[in-house]
C-alpha cells in the first residue's frame, strides 16, 4: 500500500479522421444527414490504439520517468492520469491530490497582467486563493519578474511568459505531480533552477511522474522509468536499462536510405574497446581503436565522452595519421577521467583532418564511472581536484575562524 | 554529527551501487510521517453511460468558477473605448429601436403601460437569458486549451459564462430601476416574486447552455446557428408584445417556452399588470426544470469525451 500510482491494463482507442469520399464534393441531403449522425455519435473513420494494455506502478515519493519516441503514447498516458480524457478500458488509481502540468501557462490569458495571471492560473491548476496569496511573493521572486508584474502578459517575451508560468506551477503543493516535458523551458539558468526546484519538491515527499526526452534528466533524477513504443510498455526498470532500450529503438528505426548512405561511408570502425569497463573519477582510462579507411586519406582519431543522451563532456583529437594498407589503429590514454560516478558513453571515431573535423566513422561503448570520491556533491557535473596552498600560521587560522 | 553519519552512509551506498547517480533518489529522506495522512484516492475508469453531478467537486471548484467568471468579464471589455458601458448601451439601443418601430409605428398594445417601460421590464430579463445562451454555446470550444490541458469540473466552464451574464444583468438592472422611477411606477407587493421568476429563468438558461455547449463540441453548426436561434426565441417570447395577443390553443403551446412565463412574470411583478401570469409561469417552470435536468445529464454524459473531440 505504498504505491502512489497504480496503472492497470490501460487501453485507449482514438478515431482517425474520416477520409473524404471522392464524389463527396456535391452536397446532398443524405450526405449532410450522414455527416451529422457521425458527428453526434462520434463514429466513422477507423480506430487506432494510442495505448495498448499499459500497466505499471509508481511508488510514493519516487520520480518516475516515461520515455519513448514521438507517438509512443506518452502524452495519452499522461492525459488519462490527469483525468483529461478517459481510457477505453482498464483502470488506474492515484493516491493523493494530483496536479498536472501538460503545458506551461495553462489558464494564462494574454490580456491579463502577470499578477492577475498568477491568480487565474494558480486557481485553475488547483491552488486555493489563500495559498496563492500566501506564496505570491515567493512565486514572483522565483520568476524574477517583479518589475513586469502589472504588464499584460501579451507584452512579455516568450522567456518571461514561460518563467512566470513555471513559477506558478512550481509552487503547487500536490501529493502527485504529472509533468510533460515542461522543464525544457527558459534559458539554461532557469532550466537548472527548475530542475533543482523539482528535486526539492521530490525531497519533500512529492511523487513525480515525468515525461521527457531528456535522458540526462531521466538518468539523474528518476528512480525508475518506463520506455513506451507504439502504445505499449517495452521496458520497465532502472533508468539506465530503460535508456538503453530507448536508444536501441531509435537506432533500429533508421530507414533504408540512411543504411545505404552508411555503407558508402569513407571509413568504418573495426573495433573500439577500453582497458577498463569501469573506472573511478580520479583514475585513468585507456582505450584502443582500429578503423578501415576506404581511400588512403589522412585521418584524426577522436575520443569523446558523452552522457547517455549524447550530451558532450569532452572530445580529444589525435594528430593526423596516414593509413597503412587502409587501416589505422591507436591506443589512447586519458590520465584522469574526472567524471562524477555515473553512466556514460565512450565514443571512438575517425575524423577528417580539415577544420570541421567531420566524423567519418564512429562507434561507442558504455562506460561506468564508480567509486567513492571525497566531498562528493550530488549536483556536481564533473569531478576535479586541486592543489591547495594554505598558510598554516596560527594567527591567520584563528582569525578566519572568528569570522 | 548526524549529518556526518548520513554522509558516510551515503558514500558507502554510492560505492556499492554501479549507477550511483540513480541511487540519489533512494538516499533522500523519506517523506515525514505527517504527510502520511489518509490520501484521497482518484479512480480513473472508462466512460460510463451516465454520470450524476458531483456537487462536492463542484463546490470545491468554486474559486476556479469565480476566476473563470472574473476573467471573462475582465477580458471582454479590454481594449474597447466604451468598455463596460456596452452593458448599458446594448439594451438602451434595442429599447429605442423597438419603441420606435413597435411602439410608435406599429402601435403594439402594451397592457396599459407606456410601451418603453412595458418593453424594458421584459427586455432586461430576456437579455440575461439571451446572453447566457449565446455566450455559453461556444464556451467549451473557446476554452479548448483548458479542457485539453487540465482537469477541472467541466460544468464550471458554462457556469462561468452564465455568471458573467448575471453580472451584466445586475448592472442593467440598475438602469431598469432608473427607468421605473422615470415613469413613476409604484412598486407593488408582486415585486417579492421577482426572485422566483429569475430562478426559473436561470434554470432555463443553464439547461439550454448545457445542451448547446455540449452539442457544440461535436457539431460546430451550433455556433453558426446560435444568433438565428436566439432571434427566433426572442420573437417566441412576449418581450416586444403582450402575451394576451396569443389566444386559445396557441396560448398553451406558448407556455412551453420557459421564457414566456418568466418574462410575463417579471412584467407582472414590476408593473402590476392586470392579467395574472400564473398559468404561464406554472408551465414554464416545469419546462425549465426539465430543461435543466436533461441538460445536466446530457452534459455529464458528453463531458467524458470532450477532450478527445473538441
XYZ file of C-alpha atoms in Angstrom:
713
model
C 0.000 0.000 0.000
C 2.896 2.296 -0.635
C 2.029 2.862 -4.255
C 1.188 6.314 -5.404
C 0.013 5.480 -8.899
C -1.320 2.093 -9.975
C -1.979 1.666 -13.670
C -3.794 -1.494 -14.648
C -4.132 -2.548 -18.287
C -4.963 0.890 -19.634
C -6.024 0.950 -23.254
C -7.135 3.919 -25.281
C -8.572 3.992 -28.759
C -8.746 7.088 -30.887
C -10.628 7.550 -34.086
C -8.750 8.539 -37.174
C -10.464 11.246 -39.162
C -12.769 10.134 -41.914
C -11.333 10.228 -45.381
C -13.308 12.494 -47.693
C -15.037 10.498 -50.371
C -14.077 11.218 -53.937
C -17.535 12.283 -55.065
C -18.312 13.904 -51.747
C -17.926 17.348 -53.247
C -21.524 17.714 -54.342
C -23.686 18.344 -51.288
C -26.711 16.134 -50.844
C -29.286 15.886 -48.105
C -28.382 12.281 -47.301
C -24.741 13.314 -47.150
C -25.499 16.004 -44.595
C -27.608 13.642 -42.516
C -24.856 11.029 -42.544
C -22.243 13.584 -41.519
C -24.431 14.951 -38.752
C -25.061 11.490 -37.335
C -21.326 10.697 -37.446
C -20.557 13.930 -35.649
C -23.163 13.433 -32.961
C -22.367 9.807 -32.238
C -18.656 10.325 -32.827
C -18.403 7.394 -35.185
C -16.905 6.921 -38.628
C -13.246 6.756 -39.558
C -11.004 3.977 -38.333
C -9.689 3.348 -34.846
C -6.137 3.096 -33.632
C -4.720 2.207 -30.268
C -2.857 5.032 -28.645
C -2.370 2.951 -25.517
C -2.297 -0.795 -25.524
C -2.592 -2.691 -22.257
C -0.301 -0.479 -20.212
C 0.377 -1.472 -16.603
C 2.895 -0.175 -14.084
C 3.137 1.116 -10.547
C 4.824 4.160 -9.120
C 5.912 4.133 -5.506
C 5.198 7.008 -3.225
C 7.967 9.591 -3.176
C 9.606 8.435 -6.404
C 10.467 10.369 -9.502
C 9.243 8.141 -12.294
C 10.300 8.714 -15.886
C 8.403 7.946 -19.064
C 10.384 7.940 -22.296
C 9.561 6.969 -25.838
C 9.661 8.270 -29.351
C 7.028 10.671 -30.654
C 3.674 8.973 -30.963
C 4.548 6.235 -28.478
C 1.562 7.090 -26.280
C 3.319 9.022 -23.509
C 1.069 12.047 -23.733
C -2.069 9.944 -23.950
C -0.996 8.144 -20.802
C -0.420 11.431 -19.049
C -3.764 12.816 -20.188
C -5.549 9.795 -18.809
C -3.767 10.003 -15.467
C -4.558 13.716 -15.339
C -8.251 12.848 -15.914
C -8.376 14.999 -19.025
C -9.521 12.088 -21.100
C -10.838 8.672 -20.100
C -9.397 5.281 -21.028
C -11.302 2.952 -23.360
C -10.635 0.090 -20.986
C -8.523 -0.716 -17.962
C -8.230 1.434 -14.888
C -5.838 3.493 -12.817
C -5.712 4.731 -9.263
C -3.833 7.660 -7.875
C -3.467 8.255 -4.164
C -3.372 11.856 -3.101
C -4.077 15.207 -4.645
C -2.953 15.367 -8.250
C -1.668 18.321 -10.239
C -0.865 18.068 -13.890
C 1.466 20.225 -15.934
C 0.886 19.303 -19.524
C 1.990 22.635 -20.844
C 3.489 25.746 -19.423
C 0.971 28.512 -18.906
C -2.263 26.576 -18.584
C -5.013 29.082 -17.962
C -2.933 32.136 -18.792
C -4.777 34.874 -20.611
C -2.713 37.268 -22.745
C -4.834 40.319 -21.930
C -4.396 39.971 -18.180
C -1.410 41.204 -16.207
C 1.220 38.968 -14.690
C -0.273 39.431 -11.249
C -3.766 38.545 -12.457
C -2.493 35.541 -14.321
C -0.732 34.169 -11.262
C -4.090 34.032 -9.525
C -6.014 32.771 -12.538
C -3.547 30.077 -13.492
C -2.840 29.080 -9.905
C -6.510 28.610 -9.268
C -7.036 26.596 -12.438
C -4.084 24.373 -11.562
C -5.687 23.637 -8.231
C -4.351 26.152 -5.706
C -6.574 27.837 -3.178
C -6.761 31.604 -3.354
C -5.430 31.832 0.195
C -2.422 29.690 -0.746
C -1.676 31.820 -3.783
C -1.779 34.964 -1.682
C 0.425 33.353 0.953
C 3.047 32.254 -1.569
C 2.646 35.129 -4.003
C 5.954 36.813 -3.174
C 7.765 33.502 -3.413
C 6.254 32.838 -6.842
C 7.218 36.260 -8.113
C 10.720 36.024 -6.688
C 11.240 32.670 -8.377
C 10.161 34.097 -11.725
C 12.455 37.144 -11.331
C 9.717 39.299 -12.852
C 8.990 41.724 -10.015
C 9.104 44.707 -12.360
C 6.735 43.454 -15.035
C 4.033 42.181 -12.735
C 1.436 44.741 -13.768
C 2.047 44.466 -17.501
C -0.336 42.354 -19.582
C 1.452 39.120 -20.390
C 0.869 39.644 -24.104
C 3.710 42.153 -23.881
C 6.038 39.624 -22.243
C 8.831 37.958 -24.158
C 8.305 34.242 -24.519
C 11.017 33.642 -21.933
C 9.324 35.881 -19.387
C 5.986 34.255 -20.056
C 7.381 30.798 -19.537
C 9.242 31.820 -16.388
C 6.138 33.232 -14.754
C 4.075 30.241 -15.806
C 6.607 27.779 -14.467
C 6.921 29.681 -11.215
C 3.218 29.290 -10.594
C 3.445 25.604 -11.396
C 6.474 25.126 -9.159
C 4.530 26.343 -6.156
C 1.708 23.862 -6.408
C 1.681 21.500 -3.472
C 0.098 18.279 -4.685
C 0.953 14.771 -3.499
C 1.418 13.648 -7.079
C 2.713 15.791 -9.921
C 2.266 14.760 -13.547
C 4.592 16.708 -15.812
C 5.119 16.643 -19.549
C 8.394 17.994 -20.851
C 7.737 21.281 -19.108
C 11.232 21.537 -17.745
C 12.599 22.248 -21.177
C 11.813 25.900 -20.774
C 13.675 29.125 -20.424
C 17.388 29.662 -20.644
C 19.992 27.355 -19.147
C 19.983 29.142 -15.798
C 16.281 28.912 -15.424
C 16.259 25.311 -16.529
C 18.797 24.394 -13.857
C 16.736 26.292 -11.339
C 13.620 24.444 -12.418
C 15.287 21.057 -12.185
C 16.612 21.850 -8.734
C 13.173 23.002 -7.691
C 11.758 19.719 -8.871
C 14.352 17.801 -6.873
C 13.500 19.862 -3.826
C 9.787 19.157 -4.205
C 10.550 15.477 -4.512
C 12.693 15.599 -1.395
C 9.692 16.976 0.434
C 7.852 13.809 -0.487
C 6.109 14.673 -3.742
C 5.715 11.821 -6.204
C 6.565 12.978 -9.706
C 5.755 11.307 -12.999
C 7.867 12.891 -15.666
C 7.515 12.521 -19.423
C 10.637 13.751 -21.135
C 13.076 13.301 -23.985
C 15.925 14.472 -21.815
C 17.900 11.335 -20.996
C 20.185 13.212 -18.671
C 17.189 14.129 -16.536
C 15.927 10.557 -16.593
C 19.304 9.283 -15.534
C 19.962 11.793 -12.811
C 16.616 12.408 -11.146
C 14.462 9.355 -11.825
C 14.483 6.311 -9.659
C 12.616 4.188 -12.144
C 11.397 4.635 -15.682
C 9.426 3.016 -18.441
C 10.007 3.198 -22.163
C 6.972 3.174 -24.422
C 6.674 2.286 -28.061
C 3.527 2.064 -30.177
C 1.307 2.361 -27.122
C 2.999 -0.420 -25.157
C 5.474 -0.523 -22.319
C 8.625 -2.038 -23.814
C 10.946 -1.529 -20.858
C 10.347 -1.004 -17.159
C 13.124 -0.745 -14.631
C 16.094 1.312 -13.505
C 16.749 4.363 -15.731
C 19.893 3.025 -17.369
C 18.324 -0.110 -18.769
C 15.323 1.882 -19.946
C 17.533 4.453 -21.614
C 19.468 1.794 -23.496
C 16.196 0.284 -24.685
C 15.131 3.713 -25.881
C 18.439 4.150 -27.689
C 18.032 0.780 -29.327
C 14.589 1.756 -30.569
C 15.996 4.874 -32.135
C 18.904 3.043 -33.743
C 16.675 0.364 -35.244
C 14.425 2.912 -36.791
C 16.942 4.004 -39.420
C 15.360 3.996 -42.844
C 16.850 2.125 -45.833
C 18.194 5.297 -47.437
C 20.207 6.020 -44.309
C 21.522 2.464 -44.252
C 22.702 2.732 -47.845
C 24.401 6.025 -47.084
C 26.125 4.348 -44.153
C 27.585 1.649 -46.385
C 29.048 4.266 -48.656
C 30.861 5.995 -45.794
C 34.529 6.651 -46.385
C 35.587 4.762 -43.248
C 34.469 2.032 -40.870
C 35.258 1.454 -37.214
C 36.557 -2.065 -36.793
C 36.988 -2.137 -33.059
C 36.751 0.063 -30.020
C 37.400 -1.172 -26.528
C 38.750 0.164 -23.312
C 41.141 -1.434 -20.868
C 38.676 -0.859 -18.030
C 34.928 -1.361 -18.289
C 34.652 0.548 -15.077
C 36.711 3.396 -13.805
C 36.707 5.884 -10.969
C 36.741 9.670 -11.132
C 40.410 10.046 -10.298
C 41.820 7.138 -12.296
C 42.964 6.913 -15.888
C 41.255 5.448 -18.918
C 42.925 3.665 -21.785
C 41.110 2.817 -24.992
C 42.038 1.066 -28.242
C 40.663 1.854 -31.659
C 41.008 0.332 -35.096
C 39.374 1.591 -38.272
C 39.380 0.951 -42.004
C 39.693 3.903 -44.306
C 38.361 3.485 -47.835
C 40.689 5.816 -49.705
C 44.153 6.431 -48.396
C 43.332 9.844 -46.909
C 44.793 11.164 -43.679
C 42.506 10.980 -40.620
C 42.454 12.023 -36.981
C 41.310 9.821 -34.135
C 38.766 11.246 -31.771
C 37.781 10.099 -28.296
C 34.663 11.586 -26.763
C 32.775 11.121 -23.529
C 29.039 11.750 -23.556
C 26.107 11.334 -21.247
C 23.567 8.691 -22.296
C 21.580 11.382 -24.091
C 24.672 12.310 -26.118
C 25.444 15.473 -24.163
C 29.166 16.012 -24.787
C 31.537 16.252 -21.880
C 34.735 16.477 -23.840
C 36.411 15.350 -27.040
C 40.099 14.818 -27.691
C 41.708 14.578 -31.121
C 44.944 12.943 -32.279
C 47.440 14.303 -34.771
C 46.649 13.398 -38.418
C 47.660 9.814 -39.208
C 48.244 8.111 -42.552
C 46.556 4.720 -43.044
C 48.764 1.697 -43.588
C 47.097 -0.750 -46.016
C 43.787 1.076 -45.482
C 43.964 0.625 -41.740
C 44.557 2.888 -38.752
C 44.926 1.877 -35.115
C 45.783 3.618 -31.866
C 45.969 3.406 -28.121
C 44.826 6.472 -26.212
C 45.056 7.275 -22.519
C 43.237 9.941 -20.577
C 45.312 10.413 -17.412
C 42.360 11.341 -15.227
C 38.750 10.849 -16.177
C 37.394 13.458 -13.720
C 33.769 12.471 -14.243
C 31.256 12.052 -11.482
C 30.181 8.484 -10.736
C 27.526 7.558 -13.232
C 26.932 6.138 -16.642
C 28.498 7.460 -19.796
C 29.299 6.534 -23.329
C 32.776 6.383 -24.701
C 32.840 7.257 -28.365
C 35.673 6.471 -30.726
C 35.788 7.954 -34.180
C 37.952 8.743 -37.144
C 37.571 12.269 -38.464
C 38.573 14.244 -41.472
C 41.704 16.328 -40.931
C 40.064 19.524 -42.154
C 38.897 22.425 -39.985
C 35.437 20.997 -39.323
C 36.757 17.547 -38.384
C 33.830 15.729 -39.959
C 33.292 12.328 -38.392
C 33.885 9.616 -40.973
C 33.028 6.641 -38.791
C 32.139 6.219 -35.152
C 31.295 3.670 -32.531
C 30.549 3.779 -28.840
C 30.736 1.624 -25.765
C 29.205 2.152 -22.328
C 31.488 3.489 -19.659
C 30.807 3.212 -15.973
C 32.411 5.554 -13.506
C 32.080 4.373 -9.943
C 33.711 4.533 -6.584
C 33.619 6.954 -3.736
C 35.056 10.380 -4.058
C 35.800 12.747 -1.276
C 33.350 15.586 -0.816
C 31.048 14.278 -3.419
C 28.235 16.669 -4.054
C 25.208 15.302 -5.787
C 24.630 18.289 -8.032
C 28.156 18.456 -9.427
C 28.682 17.823 -13.063
C 32.392 16.997 -13.073
C 34.867 15.778 -10.547
C 38.159 17.520 -10.101
C 40.816 18.084 -7.520
C 43.059 20.963 -6.727
C 46.391 21.621 -5.076
C 45.660 23.800 -2.079
C 48.261 26.088 -0.718
C 47.052 27.357 2.629
C 49.287 29.203 5.111
C 49.122 27.393 8.414
C 50.250 30.210 10.717
C 48.186 30.167 13.864
C 47.044 33.851 13.874
C 45.570 33.753 10.392
C 43.768 30.471 11.011
C 42.173 31.715 14.200
C 41.163 34.960 12.550
C 39.383 33.016 9.835
C 37.596 31.038 12.466
C 36.449 34.136 14.289
C 34.965 35.429 11.104
C 27.109 14.897 13.788
C 24.017 13.354 12.319
C 24.821 14.899 9.009
C 28.231 13.276 9.107
C 26.884 9.759 9.652
C 24.320 10.270 6.964
C 27.026 11.410 4.661
C 29.090 8.366 5.451
C 26.201 6.034 4.768
C 25.519 7.887 1.570
C 29.107 7.435 0.472
C 29.107 3.724 1.240
C 25.976 3.180 -0.766
C 27.479 5.217 -3.532
C 30.460 2.951 -3.771
C 28.343 -0.204 -3.703
C 25.994 0.716 -6.465
C 27.018 0.669 -10.085
C 24.923 3.618 -11.193
C 25.425 5.922 -8.318
C 23.558 8.952 -9.555
C 20.367 6.971 -9.752
C 20.574 5.964 -6.165
C 20.339 9.586 -5.118
C 16.603 9.300 -5.008
C 16.806 6.318 -2.654
C 19.101 8.122 -0.300
C 16.864 11.094 0.108
C 14.962 11.213 3.364
C 11.533 9.596 3.173
C 8.516 11.889 3.452
C 7.769 12.751 7.057
C 5.038 10.784 8.793
C 2.857 13.869 8.901
C 2.437 13.559 5.160
C 1.179 10.028 5.605
C -2.400 11.090 6.210
C -5.084 9.063 4.520
C -4.675 10.180 0.965
C -7.658 10.783 -1.248
C -7.999 8.157 -3.925
C -8.595 9.170 -7.516
C -10.052 6.402 -9.639
C -9.749 6.540 -13.380
C -12.163 4.370 -15.312
C -13.630 4.073 -18.810
C -16.658 6.240 -19.674
C -19.964 5.382 -18.073
C -23.361 5.670 -19.790
C -24.496 8.315 -17.292
C -22.844 10.361 -14.589
C -24.553 12.094 -11.719
C -23.438 15.564 -10.705
C -20.558 15.607 -8.259
C -21.710 18.525 -6.115
C -18.800 18.247 -3.709
C -16.314 18.561 -6.518
C -18.244 21.488 -7.941
C -18.272 23.171 -4.558
C -14.521 22.673 -4.210
C -14.089 24.286 -7.619
C -15.947 27.440 -6.567
C -12.769 29.514 -6.651
C -11.973 28.326 -10.160
C -15.529 29.229 -11.125
C -15.021 32.655 -9.623
C -11.765 33.221 -11.511
C -13.163 31.983 -14.813
C -16.113 34.360 -14.453
C -13.828 37.188 -13.417
C -11.554 36.511 -16.389
C -14.446 36.532 -18.862
C -15.772 39.820 -17.512
C -12.373 41.429 -17.297
C -11.259 40.388 -20.751
C -14.489 41.149 -22.565
C -14.207 44.910 -22.427
C -10.413 45.212 -22.618
C -9.120 47.430 -25.388
C -12.545 48.934 -26.069
C -13.177 52.682 -25.791
C -16.581 52.422 -24.157
C -15.647 49.399 -22.074
C -18.248 48.142 -19.658
C -20.615 50.928 -20.769
C -21.626 48.491 -23.514
C -23.577 46.578 -20.878
C -25.945 49.577 -20.761
C -25.713 50.751 -24.363
C -26.919 47.486 -25.869
C -30.314 47.276 -24.126
C -30.818 51.036 -24.486
C -30.354 50.925 -28.253
C -32.654 47.912 -28.523
C -35.217 49.808 -26.485
C -35.039 52.860 -28.737
C -35.397 50.810 -31.904
C -38.318 48.776 -30.594
C -40.070 51.796 -29.123
C -39.963 53.493 -32.493
C -40.994 50.561 -34.670
C -43.274 48.546 -32.416
C -44.472 51.295 -30.081
C -44.899 54.260 -32.425
C -45.195 52.827 -35.905
C -46.987 49.515 -35.290
C -48.818 50.767 -32.168
C -48.362 47.485 -30.361
C -50.738 47.082 -27.379
C -48.867 47.194 -24.069
C -51.317 46.184 -21.334
C -51.994 49.801 -20.457
C -48.388 50.737 -19.555
C -46.257 53.094 -21.686
C -44.615 50.998 -24.389
C -40.953 51.746 -23.463
C -41.342 50.619 -19.848
C -43.568 47.719 -20.910
C -40.837 46.540 -23.247
C -37.933 47.261 -20.935
C -39.255 45.271 -17.962
C -39.193 42.225 -20.229
C -36.097 43.095 -22.248
C -33.727 43.127 -19.286
C -34.684 39.626 -18.063
C -34.689 38.401 -21.642
C -31.197 39.771 -22.201
C -29.907 37.728 -19.260
C -31.184 34.600 -20.937
C -30.021 35.553 -24.428
C -26.530 36.494 -23.201
C -26.150 33.268 -21.232
C -27.152 31.112 -24.167
C -25.276 32.938 -26.905
C -22.074 33.327 -24.915
C -22.389 29.919 -23.338
C -22.906 27.880 -26.502
C -19.303 28.036 -27.671
C -17.705 28.139 -24.222
C -16.207 24.656 -24.432
C -14.760 25.179 -27.867
C -13.181 28.526 -26.975
C -11.794 27.020 -23.769
C -10.439 24.045 -25.678
C -6.944 24.785 -24.401
C -8.133 24.408 -20.841
C -10.115 21.235 -21.447
C -7.162 19.535 -23.062
C -4.561 20.541 -20.534
C -6.037 20.432 -17.097
C -8.743 18.691 -15.149
C -11.484 20.784 -13.630
C -15.188 20.105 -13.260
C -16.348 20.747 -16.808
C -19.660 22.190 -15.652
C -17.702 25.150 -14.292
C -16.969 26.352 -17.825
C -20.568 27.049 -18.995
C -21.487 28.107 -15.455
C -18.808 30.797 -15.605
C -20.454 32.216 -18.730
C -23.834 32.236 -17.015
C -22.401 34.036 -14.006
C -20.820 36.519 -16.402
C -24.247 37.186 -17.913
C -25.614 37.546 -14.403
C -23.032 40.240 -13.741
C -24.188 42.186 -16.817
C -27.751 41.683 -15.669
C -27.086 43.143 -12.239
C -25.694 46.270 -13.875
C -28.506 46.683 -16.381
C -30.979 46.106 -13.582
C -29.934 49.468 -12.164
C -30.873 51.027 -15.491
C -34.259 49.389 -15.189
C -34.718 50.871 -11.723
C -33.946 54.326 -13.133
C -36.488 53.765 -15.907
C -39.157 52.646 -13.452
C -38.581 55.774 -11.380
C -38.670 57.935 -14.502
C -42.084 56.547 -15.460
C -43.205 56.896 -11.836
C -44.114 53.239 -11.486
C -45.061 52.459 -7.903
C -43.500 49.237 -6.644
C -46.118 46.624 -5.733
C -46.020 43.644 -3.375
C -45.728 41.495 -6.503
C -42.080 42.519 -6.546
C -41.425 39.854 -3.914
C -41.977 37.212 -6.610
C -39.226 38.542 -8.849
C -36.500 36.228 -7.456
C -38.716 33.223 -8.201
C -39.033 34.230 -11.841
C -35.318 34.834 -12.067
C -34.676 31.393 -10.598
C -36.863 29.812 -13.275
C -35.017 31.849 -15.875
C -31.600 30.744 -14.616
C -32.715 27.108 -14.658
C -33.836 27.501 -18.265
C -30.691 29.403 -19.243
C -28.392 26.846 -17.618
C -30.283 23.931 -19.141
C -30.159 25.435 -22.631
C -26.479 26.382 -22.246
C -25.511 22.882 -21.094
C -27.311 21.327 -24.047
C -25.930 23.720 -26.630
C -22.339 23.855 -25.396
C -22.086 20.061 -25.145
C -23.502 19.649 -28.643
C -21.218 22.352 -29.992
C -18.199 20.213 -29.093
C -19.351 17.625 -31.606
C -21.058 19.865 -34.133
C -19.788 23.378 -34.682
C -23.002 24.068 -36.574
C -24.420 25.094 -33.203
C -22.177 28.152 -33.049
C -23.225 29.234 -36.514
C -26.899 28.726 -35.796
C -26.955 30.434 -32.405
C -27.664 34.055 -33.449
C -30.587 32.888 -35.568
C -31.791 30.563 -32.836
C -31.742 33.337 -30.223
C -33.589 35.673 -32.563
C -36.377 33.159 -33.150
C -36.606 32.562 -29.426
C -36.856 36.315 -28.884
C -39.910 36.558 -31.130
C -41.446 33.489 -29.495
C -41.203 35.293 -26.151
C -43.604 38.125 -25.286
C -40.913 40.803 -24.936
C -41.992 43.265 -27.610
C -45.669 42.287 -27.446
C -48.054 41.208 -24.654
C -48.880 37.525 -24.271
C -52.565 38.465 -24.439
C -52.071 38.704 -28.209
C -51.717 34.931 -28.285
C -55.107 33.266 -27.936
C -56.695 29.914 -27.186
C -54.849 26.782 -28.135
C -51.744 28.698 -29.017
C -51.527 30.053 -25.525
C -50.824 26.510 -24.244
C -48.091 25.936 -26.820
C -46.754 29.345 -25.924
C -46.251 28.212 -22.342
C -43.854 25.527 -23.486
C -41.351 28.337 -23.961
C -39.946 28.715 -20.448
C -39.059 32.329 -21.138
C -42.722 33.216 -21.843
C -43.691 32.624 -18.238
C -40.534 34.284 -16.925
C -40.976 37.459 -18.952
C -44.691 37.764 -18.193
C -43.977 37.106 -14.551
C -41.258 39.756 -14.350
C -43.510 42.284 -16.026
C -46.331 41.435 -13.665
C -44.030 41.731 -10.644
C -42.705 45.136 -11.661
C -45.625 46.820 -13.364
C -48.504 45.060 -11.625
C -50.238 44.371 -14.953
C -53.804 43.150 -14.516
C -53.560 39.742 -16.175
C -52.254 37.063 -13.809
C -49.224 35.227 -15.203
C -49.516 32.089 -13.104
C -50.843 29.641 -15.697
C -47.911 30.561 -17.968
C -45.441 30.512 -15.089
C -46.516 27.056 -13.967
C -45.940 25.594 -17.424
C -42.715 27.471 -17.871
C -41.230 26.320 -14.602
C -41.970 22.676 -15.396
C -40.294 23.067 -18.774
C -37.366 24.996 -17.284
C -36.683 22.333 -14.678
C -36.942 19.586 -17.279
C -34.541 21.508 -19.482
C -32.082 21.936 -16.615
C -32.125 18.292 -15.536
C -31.856 16.903 -19.047
C -29.158 19.483 -19.838
C -27.050 18.473 -16.853
C -27.396 14.765 -17.610
C -26.580 15.251 -21.273
C -23.601 17.439 -20.449
C -22.246 14.960 -17.905
C -22.586 12.114 -20.364
C -20.852 14.044 -23.102
C -18.108 15.589 -20.983
C -16.340 12.253 -20.760
C -15.239 12.629 -24.361
C -14.859 16.416 -24.593
C -11.081 16.424 -24.582
C -10.898 13.832 -27.367
C -13.231 15.622 -29.723
C -13.089 19.344 -29.048
